[in-house]
mmCIF file of C-alpha atoms in Angstrom:
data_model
loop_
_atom_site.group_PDB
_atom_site.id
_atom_site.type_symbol
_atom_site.label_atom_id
_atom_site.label_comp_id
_atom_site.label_asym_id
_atom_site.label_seq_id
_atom_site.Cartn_x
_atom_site.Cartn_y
_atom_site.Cartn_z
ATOM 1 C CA UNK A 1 70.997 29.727 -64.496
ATOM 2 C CA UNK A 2 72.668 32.519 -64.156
ATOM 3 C CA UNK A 3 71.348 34.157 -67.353
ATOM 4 C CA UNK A 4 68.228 33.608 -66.547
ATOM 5 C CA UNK A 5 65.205 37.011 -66.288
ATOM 6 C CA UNK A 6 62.434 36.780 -64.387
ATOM 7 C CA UNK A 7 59.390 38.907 -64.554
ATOM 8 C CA UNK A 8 57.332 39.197 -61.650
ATOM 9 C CA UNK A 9 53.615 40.230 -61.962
ATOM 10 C CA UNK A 10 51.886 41.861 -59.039
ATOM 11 C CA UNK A 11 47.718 42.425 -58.230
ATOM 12 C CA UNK A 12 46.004 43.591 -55.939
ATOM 13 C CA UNK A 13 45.597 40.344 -53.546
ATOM 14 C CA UNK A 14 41.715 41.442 -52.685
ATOM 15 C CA UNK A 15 41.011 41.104 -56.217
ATOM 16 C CA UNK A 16 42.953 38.123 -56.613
ATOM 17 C CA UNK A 17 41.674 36.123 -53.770
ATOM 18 C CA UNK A 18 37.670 37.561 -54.808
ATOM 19 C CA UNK A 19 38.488 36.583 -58.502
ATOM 20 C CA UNK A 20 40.261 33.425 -57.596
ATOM 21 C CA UNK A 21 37.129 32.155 -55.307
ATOM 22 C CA UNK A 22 34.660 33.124 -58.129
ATOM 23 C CA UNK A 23 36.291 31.422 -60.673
ATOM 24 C CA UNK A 24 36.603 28.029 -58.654
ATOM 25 C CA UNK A 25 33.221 28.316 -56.946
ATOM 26 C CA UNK A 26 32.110 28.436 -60.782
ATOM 27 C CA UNK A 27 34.066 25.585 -62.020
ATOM 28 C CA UNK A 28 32.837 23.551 -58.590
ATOM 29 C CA UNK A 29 29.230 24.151 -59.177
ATOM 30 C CA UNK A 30 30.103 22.477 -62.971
ATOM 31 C CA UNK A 31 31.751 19.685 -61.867
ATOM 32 C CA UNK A 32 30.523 18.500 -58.157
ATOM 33 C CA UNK A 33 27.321 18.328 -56.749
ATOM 34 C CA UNK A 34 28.147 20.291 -53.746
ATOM 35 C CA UNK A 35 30.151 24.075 -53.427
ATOM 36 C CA UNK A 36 30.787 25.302 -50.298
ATOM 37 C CA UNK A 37 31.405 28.901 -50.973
ATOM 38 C CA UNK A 38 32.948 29.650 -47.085
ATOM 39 C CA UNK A 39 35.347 26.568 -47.951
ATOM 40 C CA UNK A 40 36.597 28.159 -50.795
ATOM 41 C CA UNK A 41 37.311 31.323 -49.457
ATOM 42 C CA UNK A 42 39.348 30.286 -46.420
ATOM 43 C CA UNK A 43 41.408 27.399 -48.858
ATOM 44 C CA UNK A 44 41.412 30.093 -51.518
ATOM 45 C CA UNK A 45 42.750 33.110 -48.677
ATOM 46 C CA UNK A 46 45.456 31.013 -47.520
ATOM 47 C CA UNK A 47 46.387 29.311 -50.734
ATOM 48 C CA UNK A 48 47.417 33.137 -52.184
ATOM 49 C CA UNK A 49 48.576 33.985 -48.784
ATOM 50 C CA UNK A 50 50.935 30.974 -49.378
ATOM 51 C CA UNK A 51 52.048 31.776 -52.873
ATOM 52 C CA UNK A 52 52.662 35.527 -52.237
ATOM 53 C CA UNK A 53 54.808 34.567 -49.605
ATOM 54 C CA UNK A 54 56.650 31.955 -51.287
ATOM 55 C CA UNK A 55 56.897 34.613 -54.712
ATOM 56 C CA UNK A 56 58.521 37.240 -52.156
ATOM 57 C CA UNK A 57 60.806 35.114 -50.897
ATOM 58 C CA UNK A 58 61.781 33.702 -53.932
ATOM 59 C CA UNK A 59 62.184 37.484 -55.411
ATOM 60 C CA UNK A 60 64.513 38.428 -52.518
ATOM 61 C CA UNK A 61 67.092 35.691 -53.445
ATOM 62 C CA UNK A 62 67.044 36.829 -56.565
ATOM 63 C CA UNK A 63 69.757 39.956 -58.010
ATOM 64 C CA UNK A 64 67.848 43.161 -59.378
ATOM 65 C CA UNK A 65 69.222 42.822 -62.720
ATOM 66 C CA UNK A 66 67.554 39.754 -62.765
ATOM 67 C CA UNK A 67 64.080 40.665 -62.533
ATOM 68 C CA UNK A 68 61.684 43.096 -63.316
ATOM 69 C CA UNK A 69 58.048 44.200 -61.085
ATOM 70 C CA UNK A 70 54.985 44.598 -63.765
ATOM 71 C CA UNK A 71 51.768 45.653 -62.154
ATOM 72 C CA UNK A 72 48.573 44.215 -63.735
ATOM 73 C CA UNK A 73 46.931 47.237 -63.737
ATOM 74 C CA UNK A 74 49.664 48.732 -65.976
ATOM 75 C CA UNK A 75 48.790 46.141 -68.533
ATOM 76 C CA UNK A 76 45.196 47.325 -68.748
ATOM 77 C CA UNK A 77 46.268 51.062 -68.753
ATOM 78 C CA UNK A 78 49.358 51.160 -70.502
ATOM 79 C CA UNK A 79 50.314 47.723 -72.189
ATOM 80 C CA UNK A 80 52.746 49.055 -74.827
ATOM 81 C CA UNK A 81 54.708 50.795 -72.047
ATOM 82 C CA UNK A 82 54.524 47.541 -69.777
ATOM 83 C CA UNK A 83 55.507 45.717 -73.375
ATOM 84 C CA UNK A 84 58.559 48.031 -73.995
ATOM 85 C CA UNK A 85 60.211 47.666 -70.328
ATOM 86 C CA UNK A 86 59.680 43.983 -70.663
ATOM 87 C CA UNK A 87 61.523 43.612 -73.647
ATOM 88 C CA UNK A 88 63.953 46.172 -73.191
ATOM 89 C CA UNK A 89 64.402 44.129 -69.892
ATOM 90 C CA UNK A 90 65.156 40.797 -71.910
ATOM 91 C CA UNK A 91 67.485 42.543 -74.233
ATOM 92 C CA UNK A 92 65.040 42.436 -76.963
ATOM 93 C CA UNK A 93 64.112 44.670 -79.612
ATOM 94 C CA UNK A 94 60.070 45.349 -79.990
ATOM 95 C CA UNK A 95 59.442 47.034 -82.756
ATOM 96 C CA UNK A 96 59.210 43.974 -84.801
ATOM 97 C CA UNK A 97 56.235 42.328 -82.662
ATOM 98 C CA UNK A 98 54.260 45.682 -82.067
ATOM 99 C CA UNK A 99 52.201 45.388 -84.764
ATOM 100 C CA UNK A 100 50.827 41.541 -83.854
ATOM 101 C CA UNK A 101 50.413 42.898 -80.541
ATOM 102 C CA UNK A 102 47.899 46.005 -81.490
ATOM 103 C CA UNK A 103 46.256 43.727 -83.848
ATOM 104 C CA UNK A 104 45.831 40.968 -80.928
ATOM 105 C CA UNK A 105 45.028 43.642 -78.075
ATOM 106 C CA UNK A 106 42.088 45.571 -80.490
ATOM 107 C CA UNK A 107 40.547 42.356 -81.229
ATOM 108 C CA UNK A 108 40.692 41.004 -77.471
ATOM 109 C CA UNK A 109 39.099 44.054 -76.352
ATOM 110 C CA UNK A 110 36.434 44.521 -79.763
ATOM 111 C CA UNK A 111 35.593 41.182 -78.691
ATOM 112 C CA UNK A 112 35.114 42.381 -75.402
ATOM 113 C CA UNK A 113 37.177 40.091 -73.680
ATOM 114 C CA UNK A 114 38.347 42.549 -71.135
ATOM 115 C CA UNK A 115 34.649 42.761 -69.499
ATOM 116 C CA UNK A 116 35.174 42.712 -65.476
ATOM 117 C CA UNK A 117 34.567 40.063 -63.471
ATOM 118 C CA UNK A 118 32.826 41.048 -60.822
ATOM 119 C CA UNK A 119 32.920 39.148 -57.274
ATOM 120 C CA UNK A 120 32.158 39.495 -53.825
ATOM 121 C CA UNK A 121 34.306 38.507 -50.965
ATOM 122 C CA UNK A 122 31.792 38.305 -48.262
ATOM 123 C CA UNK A 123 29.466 35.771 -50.427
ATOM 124 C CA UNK A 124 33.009 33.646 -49.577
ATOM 125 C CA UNK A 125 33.080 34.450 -45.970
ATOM 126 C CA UNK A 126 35.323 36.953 -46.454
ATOM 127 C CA UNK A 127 35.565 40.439 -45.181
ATOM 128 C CA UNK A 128 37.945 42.952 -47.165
ATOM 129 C CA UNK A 129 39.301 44.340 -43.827
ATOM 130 C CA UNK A 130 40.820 40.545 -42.802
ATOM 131 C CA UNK A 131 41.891 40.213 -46.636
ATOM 132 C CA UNK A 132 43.448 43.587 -46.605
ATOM 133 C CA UNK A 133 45.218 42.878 -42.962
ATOM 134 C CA UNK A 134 46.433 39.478 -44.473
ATOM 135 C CA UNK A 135 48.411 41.326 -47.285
ATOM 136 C CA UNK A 136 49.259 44.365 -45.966
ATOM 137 C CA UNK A 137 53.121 44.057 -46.227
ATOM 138 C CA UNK A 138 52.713 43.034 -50.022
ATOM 139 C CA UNK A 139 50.030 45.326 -50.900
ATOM 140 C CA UNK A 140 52.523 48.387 -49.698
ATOM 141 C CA UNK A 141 56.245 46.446 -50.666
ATOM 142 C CA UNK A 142 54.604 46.598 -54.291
ATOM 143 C CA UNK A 143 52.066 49.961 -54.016
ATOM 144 C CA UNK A 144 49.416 47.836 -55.151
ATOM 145 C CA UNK A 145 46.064 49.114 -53.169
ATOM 146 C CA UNK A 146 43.757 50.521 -55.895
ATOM 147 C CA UNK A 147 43.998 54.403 -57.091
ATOM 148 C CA UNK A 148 41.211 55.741 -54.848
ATOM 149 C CA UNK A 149 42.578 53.841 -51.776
ATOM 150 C CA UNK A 150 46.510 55.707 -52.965
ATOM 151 C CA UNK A 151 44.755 59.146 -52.448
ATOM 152 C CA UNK A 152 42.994 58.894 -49.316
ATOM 153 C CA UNK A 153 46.046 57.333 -47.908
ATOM 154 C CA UNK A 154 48.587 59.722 -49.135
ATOM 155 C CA UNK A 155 45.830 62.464 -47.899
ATOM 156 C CA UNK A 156 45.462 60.815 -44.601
ATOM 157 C CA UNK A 157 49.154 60.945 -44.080
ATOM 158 C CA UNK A 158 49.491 64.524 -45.018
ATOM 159 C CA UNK A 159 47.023 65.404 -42.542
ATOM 160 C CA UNK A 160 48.675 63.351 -39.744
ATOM 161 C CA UNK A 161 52.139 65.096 -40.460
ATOM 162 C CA UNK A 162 50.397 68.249 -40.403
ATOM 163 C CA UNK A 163 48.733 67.411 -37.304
ATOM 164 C CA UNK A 164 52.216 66.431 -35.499
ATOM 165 C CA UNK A 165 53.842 69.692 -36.798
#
């Protein structure tokens, strides 16, 4: 289909492999009489290794003008922005659907829908450094490690150039 758009949505694999084991060790409690919380985070670490992969290489056979990167983050931060590319991207015009979407987005968040889900990877068997090492190449292809994590990189590169000069 050669008309065909694509928009590609990318997250931070830690929290999507934490979130991911949370939600199914959840569900699993629910509906079986045993969990195995280690089990789920080594099916649930190579699962997303797996589909990240398979996403990439599906990306790279596909032209530019064909797709667009979103970040998730940029949807909590700045939705309408990530809203307008998106469209403009699809050859659409938004102005029309902007006012369900404000409407829909203050009454998610009123509702407080948008709470965090909070996780952690080592009650999985999981240690960020082996999740982090796993996803490396996608986490920096897509400048996806969080904020904080930006900084101290960027400032730990500074100081290494300024070190070697």
């Amino acid at each position: 289909m050669p008309e065909a758009r694509l928009i590609f949505i990318h997250r931070d694999p830690e929290r999507v492999v934490g979130s991911s084991c949370s939600l199914v060790w959840n569900q699993m409690t629910i509906h079986s009489d045993e969990a195995d919380p280690q089990w789920i985070g080594r099916h649930w670490l190579e699962k997303t290794g797996l589909q990240i992969d398979r996403m990439q290489a599906a990306r790279n056979r596909i032209h530019p003008s064909q797709r667009i990167d979103v970040h998730y983050r940029e949807m909590d931060t700045d939705w309408e922005g990530v809203m307008e590319r998106v469209y403009r991207f699809l050859g659409m015009e938004i102005a029309p659907a902007l006012p369900r979407m404000r409407r829909y987005v203050r009454k998610a968040r009123s509702q407080h829908r948008w709470q965090h889900h909070r996780y952690d990877l080592s009650a999985f068997g999981l240690e960020r450094s082996a999740v982090r090492a796993r996803f490396e190449h996608y986490v920096d292809a897509f400048d996806l490690a969080p904020p904080l994590e930006r900084r101290h990189y960027a400032s730990v590169q500074e100081r290494l150039r300024e070190a070697i000069a």
